[in-house]
Amino acid sequence: MSEAGPTTLVQRIGATLGDRIVAVTEAFGETTVEVLPDNWLAVAQALRDDEAFHFEQVVDVCGVDYLSYGQAEWDTTDVSSTGFSRGVEGEGPGRFKWSNRPQIGVGHRRFAVVAHLLSIKNNQRVRIRCHAQDDALPTVPSLTDLWPGVNWFEREAFDLFGIVFEGHPDLRRILTDYGFVGHPFRKDFPLIGNVEVRFDEKLGRVIYEPVTSVEPRVLVPRTVRNDSRYDQAQAEAGK
């Protein structure tokens, strides 16, 4: 009697793609495939064309900056359930002086490209992720030859993160101005920006100058942690 073949999506991807992928994992009901840049296109094409997968549609392609990944500026362990602003500690990404901006370490894989694929035929989804090998000039092959519709998605990732998509037919900024300096979704880019614009009546023109009218502020917690964030509220409610 022959042994049963792989049954789950994770098992089938691992058995089919083998050494073309770095790893395939499942967490929270979601499947993630890690891929090196050299195999990015081959793996994407296999997931699209192989009848066992048939991921014919790309839902989204985006960039990710893993600088200071896992760090949080919110203390939810020993603060009350109200007044979360009192739980802020330190200065996280976006809230710093430029001289004290976050720095990357040696060998750090900072930038990644993530694509979410959908198989309508099999009613399945999968996430594929590729880390750029060079933090100074992050480069990943473009998926436009496989899915032409990702053209604007990759332009957004280029504009906001500075990730270069090799082979893209028209890689240029899509959201920021032509003269914009920097990439605003990078974690070493201040939340308030570097410059602000105003009309100078004496000069009779618009001028650019360092930001002085806006103060950095904390927005929302950036990490999900299994800690006591809800314990105090439940105790106060008598639950």
PDB file of C-alpha atoms in Angstrom:
ATOM      1  CA  MET A   1       0.000   0.000   0.000  1.00  0.00           C
ATOM      2  CA  SER A   2       1.470   3.376  -0.985  1.00  0.00           C
ATOM      3  CA  GLU A   3       1.772   6.113   1.600  1.00  0.00           C
ATOM      4  CA  ALA A   4      -0.634   9.025   1.406  1.00  0.00           C
ATOM      5  CA  GLY A   5       0.807  12.125  -0.190  1.00  0.00           C
ATOM      6  CA  PRO A   6       0.946  15.591   1.365  1.00  0.00           C
ATOM      7  CA  THR A   7      -2.503  16.857   2.220  1.00  0.00           C
ATOM      8  CA  THR A   8      -2.223  20.365   3.660  1.00  0.00           C
ATOM      9  CA  LEU A   9      -1.242  23.407   1.617  1.00  0.00           C
ATOM     10  CA  VAL A  10       1.954  23.787   3.639  1.00  0.00           C
ATOM     11  CA  GLN A  11       2.920  20.177   2.980  1.00  0.00           C
ATOM     12  CA  ARG A  12       2.118  20.383  -0.721  1.00  0.00           C
ATOM     13  CA  ILE A  13       4.119  23.585  -1.190  1.00  0.00           C
ATOM     14  CA  GLY A  14       7.091  22.136   0.681  1.00  0.00           C
ATOM     15  CA  ALA A  15       6.995  18.892  -1.311  1.00  0.00           C
ATOM     16  CA  THR A  16       6.554  20.601  -4.691  1.00  0.00           C
ATOM     17  CA  LEU A  17       8.881  23.575  -4.415  1.00  0.00           C
ATOM     18  CA  GLY A  18      11.575  21.903  -2.319  1.00  0.00           C
ATOM     19  CA  ASP A  19      14.870  23.797  -2.234  1.00  0.00           C
ATOM     20  CA  ARG A  20      13.451  26.671  -4.279  1.00  0.00           C
ATOM     21  CA  ILE A  21      11.984  28.070  -1.049  1.00  0.00           C
ATOM     22  CA  VAL A  22      13.619  28.949   2.269  1.00  0.00           C
ATOM     23  CA  ALA A  23      10.673  27.916   4.432  1.00  0.00           C
ATOM     24  CA  VAL A  24       6.907  27.518   4.454  1.00  0.00           C
ATOM     25  CA  THR A  25       4.951  28.035   7.670  1.00  0.00           C
ATOM     26  CA  GLU A  26       1.397  28.370   8.903  1.00  0.00           C
ATOM     27  CA  ALA A  27       0.310  30.688  11.709  1.00  0.00           C
ATOM     28  CA  PHE A  28      -3.135  32.022  12.620  1.00  0.00           C
ATOM     29  CA  GLY A  29      -4.556  30.068   9.694  1.00  0.00           C
ATOM     30  CA  GLU A  30      -2.320  31.875   7.193  1.00  0.00           C
ATOM     31  CA  THR A  31       0.367  30.254   5.035  1.00  0.00           C
ATOM     32  CA  THR A  32       3.634  32.103   4.398  1.00  0.00           C
ATOM     33  CA  VAL A  33       6.331  31.071   1.935  1.00  0.00           C
ATOM     34  CA  GLU A  34       9.823  32.552   2.365  1.00  0.00           C
ATOM     35  CA  VAL A  35      11.743  32.944  -0.891  1.00  0.00           C
ATOM     36  CA  LEU A  36      15.174  34.258  -1.894  1.00  0.00           C
ATOM     37  CA  PRO A  37      15.321  36.910  -4.653  1.00  0.00           C
ATOM     38  CA  ASP A  38      16.953  34.445  -7.073  1.00  0.00           C
ATOM     39  CA  ASN A  39      13.904  32.155  -6.842  1.00  0.00           C
ATOM     40  CA  TRP A  40      11.221  34.833  -6.473  1.00  0.00           C
ATOM     41  CA  LEU A  41       9.919  34.618 -10.034  1.00  0.00           C
ATOM     42  CA  ALA A  42      10.236  30.823 -10.305  1.00  0.00           C
ATOM     43  CA  VAL A  43       8.251  30.241  -7.109  1.00  0.00           C
ATOM     44  CA  ALA A  44       5.602  32.804  -8.059  1.00  0.00           C
ATOM     45  CA  GLN A  45       5.178  31.210 -11.486  1.00  0.00           C
ATOM     46  CA  ALA A  46       4.960  27.708 -10.007  1.00  0.00           C
ATOM     47  CA  LEU A  47       2.251  28.816  -7.583  1.00  0.00           C
ATOM     48  CA  ARG A  48       0.360  30.411 -10.468  1.00  0.00           C
ATOM     49  CA  ASP A  49       0.689  27.681 -13.104  1.00  0.00           C
ATOM     50  CA  ASP A  50       0.783  24.429 -11.135  1.00  0.00           C
ATOM     51  CA  GLU A  51      -2.724  22.939 -11.152  1.00  0.00           C
ATOM     52  CA  ALA A  52      -2.212  21.771  -7.570  1.00  0.00           C
ATOM     53  CA  PHE A  53      -2.068  25.447  -6.476  1.00  0.00           C
ATOM     54  CA  HIS A  54      -3.566  27.618  -9.247  1.00  0.00           C
ATOM     55  CA  PHE A  55      -2.975  30.955  -7.482  1.00  0.00           C
ATOM     56  CA  GLU A  56      -4.099  32.877 -10.525  1.00  0.00           C
ATOM     57  CA  GLN A  57      -4.702  36.220  -8.821  1.00  0.00           C
ATOM     58  CA  VAL A  58      -2.534  38.682  -6.895  1.00  0.00           C
ATOM     59  CA  VAL A  59      -4.490  40.542  -4.240  1.00  0.00           C
ATOM     60  CA  ASP A  60      -1.688  42.843  -3.139  1.00  0.00           C
ATOM     61  CA  VAL A  61       2.051  43.474  -3.341  1.00  0.00           C
ATOM     62  CA  CYS A  62       3.634  45.681  -0.691  1.00  0.00           C
ATOM     63  CA  GLY A  63       6.931  46.566   0.936  1.00  0.00           C
ATOM     64  CA  VAL A  64       7.920  46.045   4.569  1.00  0.00           C
ATOM     65  CA  ASP A  65      10.651  47.738   6.601  1.00  0.00           C
ATOM     66  CA  TYR A  66      11.838  45.502   9.446  1.00  0.00           C
ATOM     67  CA  LEU A  67      14.033  48.149  11.038  1.00  0.00           C
ATOM     68  CA  SER A  68      13.505  47.953  14.833  1.00  0.00           C
ATOM     69  CA  TYR A  69      11.140  45.007  14.276  1.00  0.00           C
ATOM     70  CA  GLY A  70       9.611  43.753  17.536  1.00  0.00           C
ATOM     71  CA  GLN A  71      10.356  46.921  19.467  1.00  0.00           C
ATOM     72  CA  ALA A  72       7.471  48.859  20.957  1.00  0.00           C
ATOM     73  CA  GLU A  73       7.107  52.299  22.499  1.00  0.00           C
ATOM     74  CA  TRP A  74       4.031  51.297  24.515  1.00  0.00           C
ATOM     75  CA  ASP A  75       4.244  49.719  27.943  1.00  0.00           C
ATOM     76  CA  THR A  76       1.106  47.623  28.436  1.00  0.00           C
ATOM     77  CA  THR A  77       2.415  45.411  31.233  1.00  0.00           C
ATOM     78  CA  ASP A  78       2.178  47.618  34.306  1.00  0.00           C
ATOM     79  CA  VAL A  79       0.012  50.595  33.339  1.00  0.00           C
ATOM     80  CA  SER A  80      -3.669  51.165  34.019  1.00  0.00           C
ATOM     81  CA  SER A  81      -6.455  50.517  31.523  1.00  0.00           C
ATOM     82  CA  THR A  82      -6.927  54.263  31.045  1.00  0.00           C
ATOM     83  CA  GLY A  83      -4.529  56.977  30.018  1.00  0.00           C
ATOM     84  CA  PHE A  84      -2.442  54.885  27.616  1.00  0.00           C
ATOM     85  CA  SER A  85      -0.372  57.972  26.835  1.00  0.00           C
ATOM     86  CA  ARG A  86       1.270  57.443  30.237  1.00  0.00           C
ATOM     87  CA  GLY A  87       2.444  54.044  29.018  1.00  0.00           C
ATOM     88  CA  VAL A  88       4.652  55.470  26.285  1.00  0.00           C
ATOM     89  CA  GLU A  89       8.320  54.773  26.784  1.00  0.00           C
ATOM     90  CA  GLY A  90      11.239  55.715  24.598  1.00  0.00           C
ATOM     91  CA  GLU A  91      11.087  57.072  21.090  1.00  0.00           C
ATOM     92  CA  GLY A  92      10.063  54.546  18.485  1.00  0.00           C
ATOM     93  CA  PRO A  93      10.401  54.803  14.708  1.00  0.00           C
ATOM     94  CA  GLY A  94       9.114  58.132  13.456  1.00  0.00           C
ATOM     95  CA  ARG A  95       9.548  59.836  16.856  1.00  0.00           C
ATOM     96  CA  PHE A  96      13.178  60.822  17.100  1.00  0.00           C
ATOM     97  CA  LYS A  97      15.685  63.494  16.345  1.00  0.00           C
ATOM     98  CA  TRP A  98      17.469  62.829  13.058  1.00  0.00           C
ATOM     99  CA  SER A  99      20.795  62.509  14.860  1.00  0.00           C
ATOM    100  CA  ASN A 100      19.287  59.699  16.977  1.00  0.00           C
ATOM    101  CA  ARG A 101      17.422  57.913  14.156  1.00  0.00           C
ATOM    102  CA  PRO A 102      17.315  54.090  14.238  1.00  0.00           C
ATOM    103  CA  GLN A 103      20.304  52.326  12.735  1.00  0.00           C
ATOM    104  CA  ILE A 104      20.501  48.901  11.151  1.00  0.00           C
ATOM    105  CA  GLY A 105      22.946  46.234  12.270  1.00  0.00           C
ATOM    106  CA  VAL A 106      25.447  44.246  10.261  1.00  0.00           C
ATOM    107  CA  GLY A 107      23.818  41.564   8.125  1.00  0.00           C
ATOM    108  CA  HIS A 108      20.337  42.841   8.927  1.00  0.00           C
ATOM    109  CA  ARG A 109      17.663  41.944   6.350  1.00  0.00           C
ATOM    110  CA  ARG A 110      15.727  45.155   6.552  1.00  0.00           C
ATOM    111  CA  PHE A 111      13.464  45.344   3.497  1.00  0.00           C
ATOM    112  CA  ALA A 112      11.069  42.723   2.178  1.00  0.00           C
ATOM    113  CA  VAL A 113       8.454  42.439  -0.529  1.00  0.00           C
ATOM    114  CA  VAL A 114       5.234  40.595   0.318  1.00  0.00           C
ATOM    115  CA  ALA A 115       2.709  39.329  -2.223  1.00  0.00           C
ATOM    116  CA  HIS A 116      -0.697  37.891  -1.303  1.00  0.00           C
ATOM    117  CA  LEU A 117      -1.990  35.343  -3.802  1.00  0.00           C
ATOM    118  CA  LEU A 118      -5.522  34.022  -4.227  1.00  0.00           C
ATOM    119  CA  SER A 119      -6.704  30.805  -5.831  1.00  0.00           C
ATOM    120  CA  ILE A 120     -10.334  31.241  -6.786  1.00  0.00           C
ATOM    121  CA  LYS A 121     -10.399  27.712  -8.148  1.00  0.00           C
ATOM    122  CA  ASN A 122      -9.229  26.117  -4.886  1.00  0.00           C
ATOM    123  CA  ASN A 123     -10.532  28.834  -2.533  1.00  0.00           C
ATOM    124  CA  GLN A 124      -7.104  29.253  -0.908  1.00  0.00           C
ATOM    125  CA  ARG A 125      -4.734  32.065  -0.121  1.00  0.00           C
ATOM    126  CA  VAL A 126      -0.974  32.196   0.374  1.00  0.00           C
ATOM    127  CA  ARG A 127       1.546  34.852   1.279  1.00  0.00           C
ATOM    128  CA  ILE A 128       4.990  34.876  -0.344  1.00  0.00           C
ATOM    129  CA  ARG A 129       7.757  37.021   1.105  1.00  0.00           C
ATOM    130  CA  CYS A 130      11.175  37.908  -0.251  1.00  0.00           C
ATOM    131  CA  HIS A 131      13.843  39.790   1.715  1.00  0.00           C
ATOM    132  CA  ALA A 132      16.128  42.030  -0.333  1.00  0.00           C
ATOM    133  CA  GLN A 133      19.751  41.072   0.161  1.00  0.00           C
ATOM    134  CA  ASP A 134      21.131  44.635   0.160  1.00  0.00           C
ATOM    135  CA  ASP A 135      19.791  47.084   2.738  1.00  0.00           C
ATOM    136  CA  ALA A 136      21.502  50.034   1.043  1.00  0.00           C
ATOM    137  CA  LEU A 137      19.880  49.307  -2.340  1.00  0.00           C
ATOM    138  CA  PRO A 138      17.012  46.835  -1.818  1.00  0.00           C
ATOM    139  CA  THR A 139      16.297  45.067  -5.105  1.00  0.00           C
ATOM    140  CA  VAL A 140      13.734  42.366  -5.898  1.00  0.00           C
ATOM    141  CA  PRO A 141      12.626  41.056  -9.338  1.00  0.00           C
ATOM    142  CA  SER A 142       9.370  42.538 -10.636  1.00  0.00           C
ATOM    143  CA  LEU A 143       6.271  40.348 -10.864  1.00  0.00           C
ATOM    144  CA  THR A 144       4.790  42.386 -13.722  1.00  0.00           C
ATOM    145  CA  ASP A 145       5.617  39.747 -16.360  1.00  0.00           C
ATOM    146  CA  LEU A 146       3.530  37.210 -14.410  1.00  0.00           C
ATOM    147  CA  TRP A 147       0.770  39.543 -13.213  1.00  0.00           C
ATOM    148  CA  PRO A 148       0.731  42.857 -15.136  1.00  0.00           C
ATOM    149  CA  GLY A 149      -1.747  44.259 -12.623  1.00  0.00           C
ATOM    150  CA  VAL A 150       0.921  44.587  -9.919  1.00  0.00           C
ATOM    151  CA  ASN A 151       2.494  47.484 -11.830  1.00  0.00           C
ATOM    152  CA  TRP A 152       1.103  50.182  -9.557  1.00  0.00           C
ATOM    153  CA  PHE A 153       1.558  48.103  -6.394  1.00  0.00           C
ATOM    154  CA  GLU A 154       5.295  47.848  -7.090  1.00  0.00           C
ATOM    155  CA  ARG A 155       5.471  51.547  -7.889  1.00  0.00           C
ATOM    156  CA  GLU A 156       3.920  52.280  -4.484  1.00  0.00           C
ATOM    157  CA  ALA A 157       6.497  50.081  -2.734  1.00  0.00           C
ATOM    158  CA  PHE A 158       9.258  51.829  -4.683  1.00  0.00           C
ATOM    159  CA  ASP A 159       7.918  55.272  -3.818  1.00  0.00           C
ATOM    160  CA  LEU A 160       7.228  54.648  -0.131  1.00  0.00           C
ATOM    161  CA  PHE A 161      10.047  52.216   0.754  1.00  0.00           C
ATOM    162  CA  GLY A 162      12.678  52.747  -1.942  1.00  0.00           C
ATOM    163  CA  ILE A 163      12.569  49.090  -3.037  1.00  0.00           C
ATOM    164  CA  VAL A 164      13.770  48.703  -6.623  1.00  0.00           C
ATOM    165  CA  PHE A 165      11.850  46.189  -8.741  1.00  0.00           C
ATOM    166  CA  GLU A 166      14.198  44.866 -11.379  1.00  0.00           C
ATOM    167  CA  GLY A 167      12.464  44.505 -14.742  1.00  0.00           C
ATOM    168  CA  HIS A 168       9.572  46.825 -13.957  1.00  0.00           C
ATOM    169  CA  PRO A 169       8.484  48.619 -17.160  1.00  0.00           C
ATOM    170  CA  ASP A 170       7.880  52.057 -15.608  1.00  0.00           C
ATOM    171  CA  LEU A 171       9.346  52.337 -12.118  1.00  0.00           C
ATOM    172  CA  ARG A 172       8.768  55.863 -10.838  1.00  0.00           C
ATOM    173  CA  ARG A 173       7.049  57.598  -7.949  1.00  0.00           C
ATOM    174  CA  ILE A 174       3.271  57.336  -7.831  1.00  0.00           C
ATOM    175  CA  LEU A 175       2.118  58.989  -4.555  1.00  0.00           C
ATOM    176  CA  THR A 176       4.695  61.624  -3.611  1.00  0.00           C
ATOM    177  CA  ASP A 177       5.774  64.660  -5.600  1.00  0.00           C
ATOM    178  CA  TYR A 178       8.452  64.371  -8.274  1.00  0.00           C
ATOM    179  CA  GLY A 179      10.870  66.384  -6.176  1.00  0.00           C
ATOM    180  CA  PHE A 180      10.173  64.522  -2.921  1.00  0.00           C
ATOM    181  CA  VAL A 181      13.309  63.472  -1.058  1.00  0.00           C
ATOM    182  CA  GLY A 182      13.333  60.148   0.778  1.00  0.00           C
ATOM    183  CA  HIS A 183      10.810  57.370   1.231  1.00  0.00           C
ATOM    184  CA  PRO A 184       8.110  58.193   3.822  1.00  0.00           C
ATOM    185  CA  PHE A 185       7.233  54.622   4.919  1.00  0.00           C
ATOM    186  CA  ARG A 186      10.777  53.794   5.956  1.00  0.00           C
ATOM    187  CA  LYS A 187      11.016  53.612   9.731  1.00  0.00           C
ATOM    188  CA  ASP A 188      13.942  56.010   9.820  1.00  0.00           C
ATOM    189  CA  PHE A 189      11.790  58.668   8.135  1.00  0.00           C
ATOM    190  CA  PRO A 190      10.255  61.069  10.720  1.00  0.00           C
ATOM    191  CA  LEU A 191       6.468  60.890  11.017  1.00  0.00           C
ATOM    192  CA  ILE A 192       6.296  64.673  10.771  1.00  0.00           C
ATOM    193  CA  GLY A 193       8.570  64.700   7.719  1.00  0.00           C
ATOM    194  CA  ASN A 194      11.826  66.557   7.161  1.00  0.00           C
ATOM    195  CA  VAL A 195      10.571  69.786   5.554  1.00  0.00           C
ATOM    196  CA  GLU A 196       7.406  71.854   5.454  1.00  0.00           C
ATOM    197  CA  VAL A 197       6.175  74.355   2.893  1.00  0.00           C
ATOM    198  CA  ARG A 198       4.796  77.837   3.336  1.00  0.00           C
ATOM    199  CA  PHE A 199       4.247  80.952   1.267  1.00  0.00           C
ATOM    200  CA  ASP A 200       6.671  83.746   2.118  1.00  0.00           C
ATOM    201  CA  GLU A 201       5.007  87.107   1.488  1.00  0.00           C
ATOM    202  CA  LYS A 202       8.296  89.008   1.460  1.00  0.00           C
ATOM    203  CA  LEU A 203       9.874  86.699  -1.098  1.00  0.00           C
ATOM    204  CA  GLY A 204       6.611  86.236  -2.959  1.00  0.00           C
ATOM    205  CA  ARG A 205       7.058  82.508  -3.378  1.00  0.00           C
ATOM    206  CA  VAL A 206       6.721  79.136  -1.672  1.00  0.00           C
ATOM    207  CA  ILE A 207       9.711  78.126   0.436  1.00  0.00           C
ATOM    208  CA  TYR A 208      10.812  74.849   2.014  1.00  0.00           C
ATOM    209  CA  GLU A 209      12.193  74.801   5.546  1.00  0.00           C
ATOM    210  CA  PRO A 210      12.745  72.283   8.398  1.00  0.00           C
ATOM    211  CA  VAL A 211       9.579  71.226  10.220  1.00  0.00           C
ATOM    212  CA  THR A 212       8.950  73.379  13.298  1.00  0.00           C
ATOM    213  CA  SER A 213       5.160  73.644  13.519  1.00  0.00           C
ATOM    214  CA  VAL A 214       4.413  69.956  14.193  1.00  0.00           C
ATOM    215  CA  GLU A 215       5.381  67.916  17.237  1.00  0.00           C
ATOM    216  CA  PRO A 216       5.878  64.130  16.987  1.00  0.00           C
ATOM    217  CA  ARG A 217       3.176  62.161  18.794  1.00  0.00           C
ATOM    218  CA  VAL A 218       2.338  58.550  19.497  1.00  0.00           C
ATOM    219  CA  LEU A 219      -0.460  57.135  17.374  1.00  0.00           C
ATOM    220  CA  VAL A 220      -1.352  53.496  18.133  1.00  0.00           C
ATOM    221  CA  PRO A 221       0.525  50.486  19.518  1.00  0.00           C
ATOM    222  CA  ARG A 222       2.551  48.831  16.758  1.00  0.00           C
ATOM    223  CA  THR A 223       2.812  45.327  18.168  1.00  0.00           C
ATOM    224  CA  VAL A 224       0.382  42.699  19.391  1.00  0.00           C
ATOM    225  CA  ARG A 225       1.608  41.041  22.570  1.00  0.00           C
ATOM    226  CA  ASN A 226       0.182  38.492  24.956  1.00  0.00           C
ATOM    227  CA  ASP A 227       0.439  40.500  28.149  1.00  0.00           C
ATOM    228  CA  SER A 228      -1.788  42.164  30.753  1.00  0.00           C
ATOM    229  CA  ARG A 229      -3.218  44.923  28.581  1.00  0.00           C
ATOM    230  CA  TYR A 230      -6.792  43.780  29.275  1.00  0.00           C
ATOM    231  CA  ASP A 231      -6.375  42.331  32.762  1.00  0.00           C
ATOM    232  CA  GLN A 232      -6.786  45.639  34.573  1.00  0.00           C
ATOM    233  CA  ALA A 233      -9.909  46.579  32.615  1.00  0.00           C
ATOM    234  CA  GLN A 234     -11.493  43.218  33.344  1.00  0.00           C
ATOM    235  CA  ALA A 235     -10.635  43.512  37.039  1.00  0.00           C
ATOM    236  CA  GLU A 236     -12.165  46.985  37.226  1.00  0.00           C
ATOM    237  CA  ALA A 237     -15.297  45.662  35.499  1.00  0.00           C
ATOM    238  CA  GLY A 238     -15.548  42.854  38.038  1.00  0.00           C
ATOM    239  CA  LYS A 239     -15.095  40.072  35.495  1.00  0.00           C
TER     240      LYS A 239
END
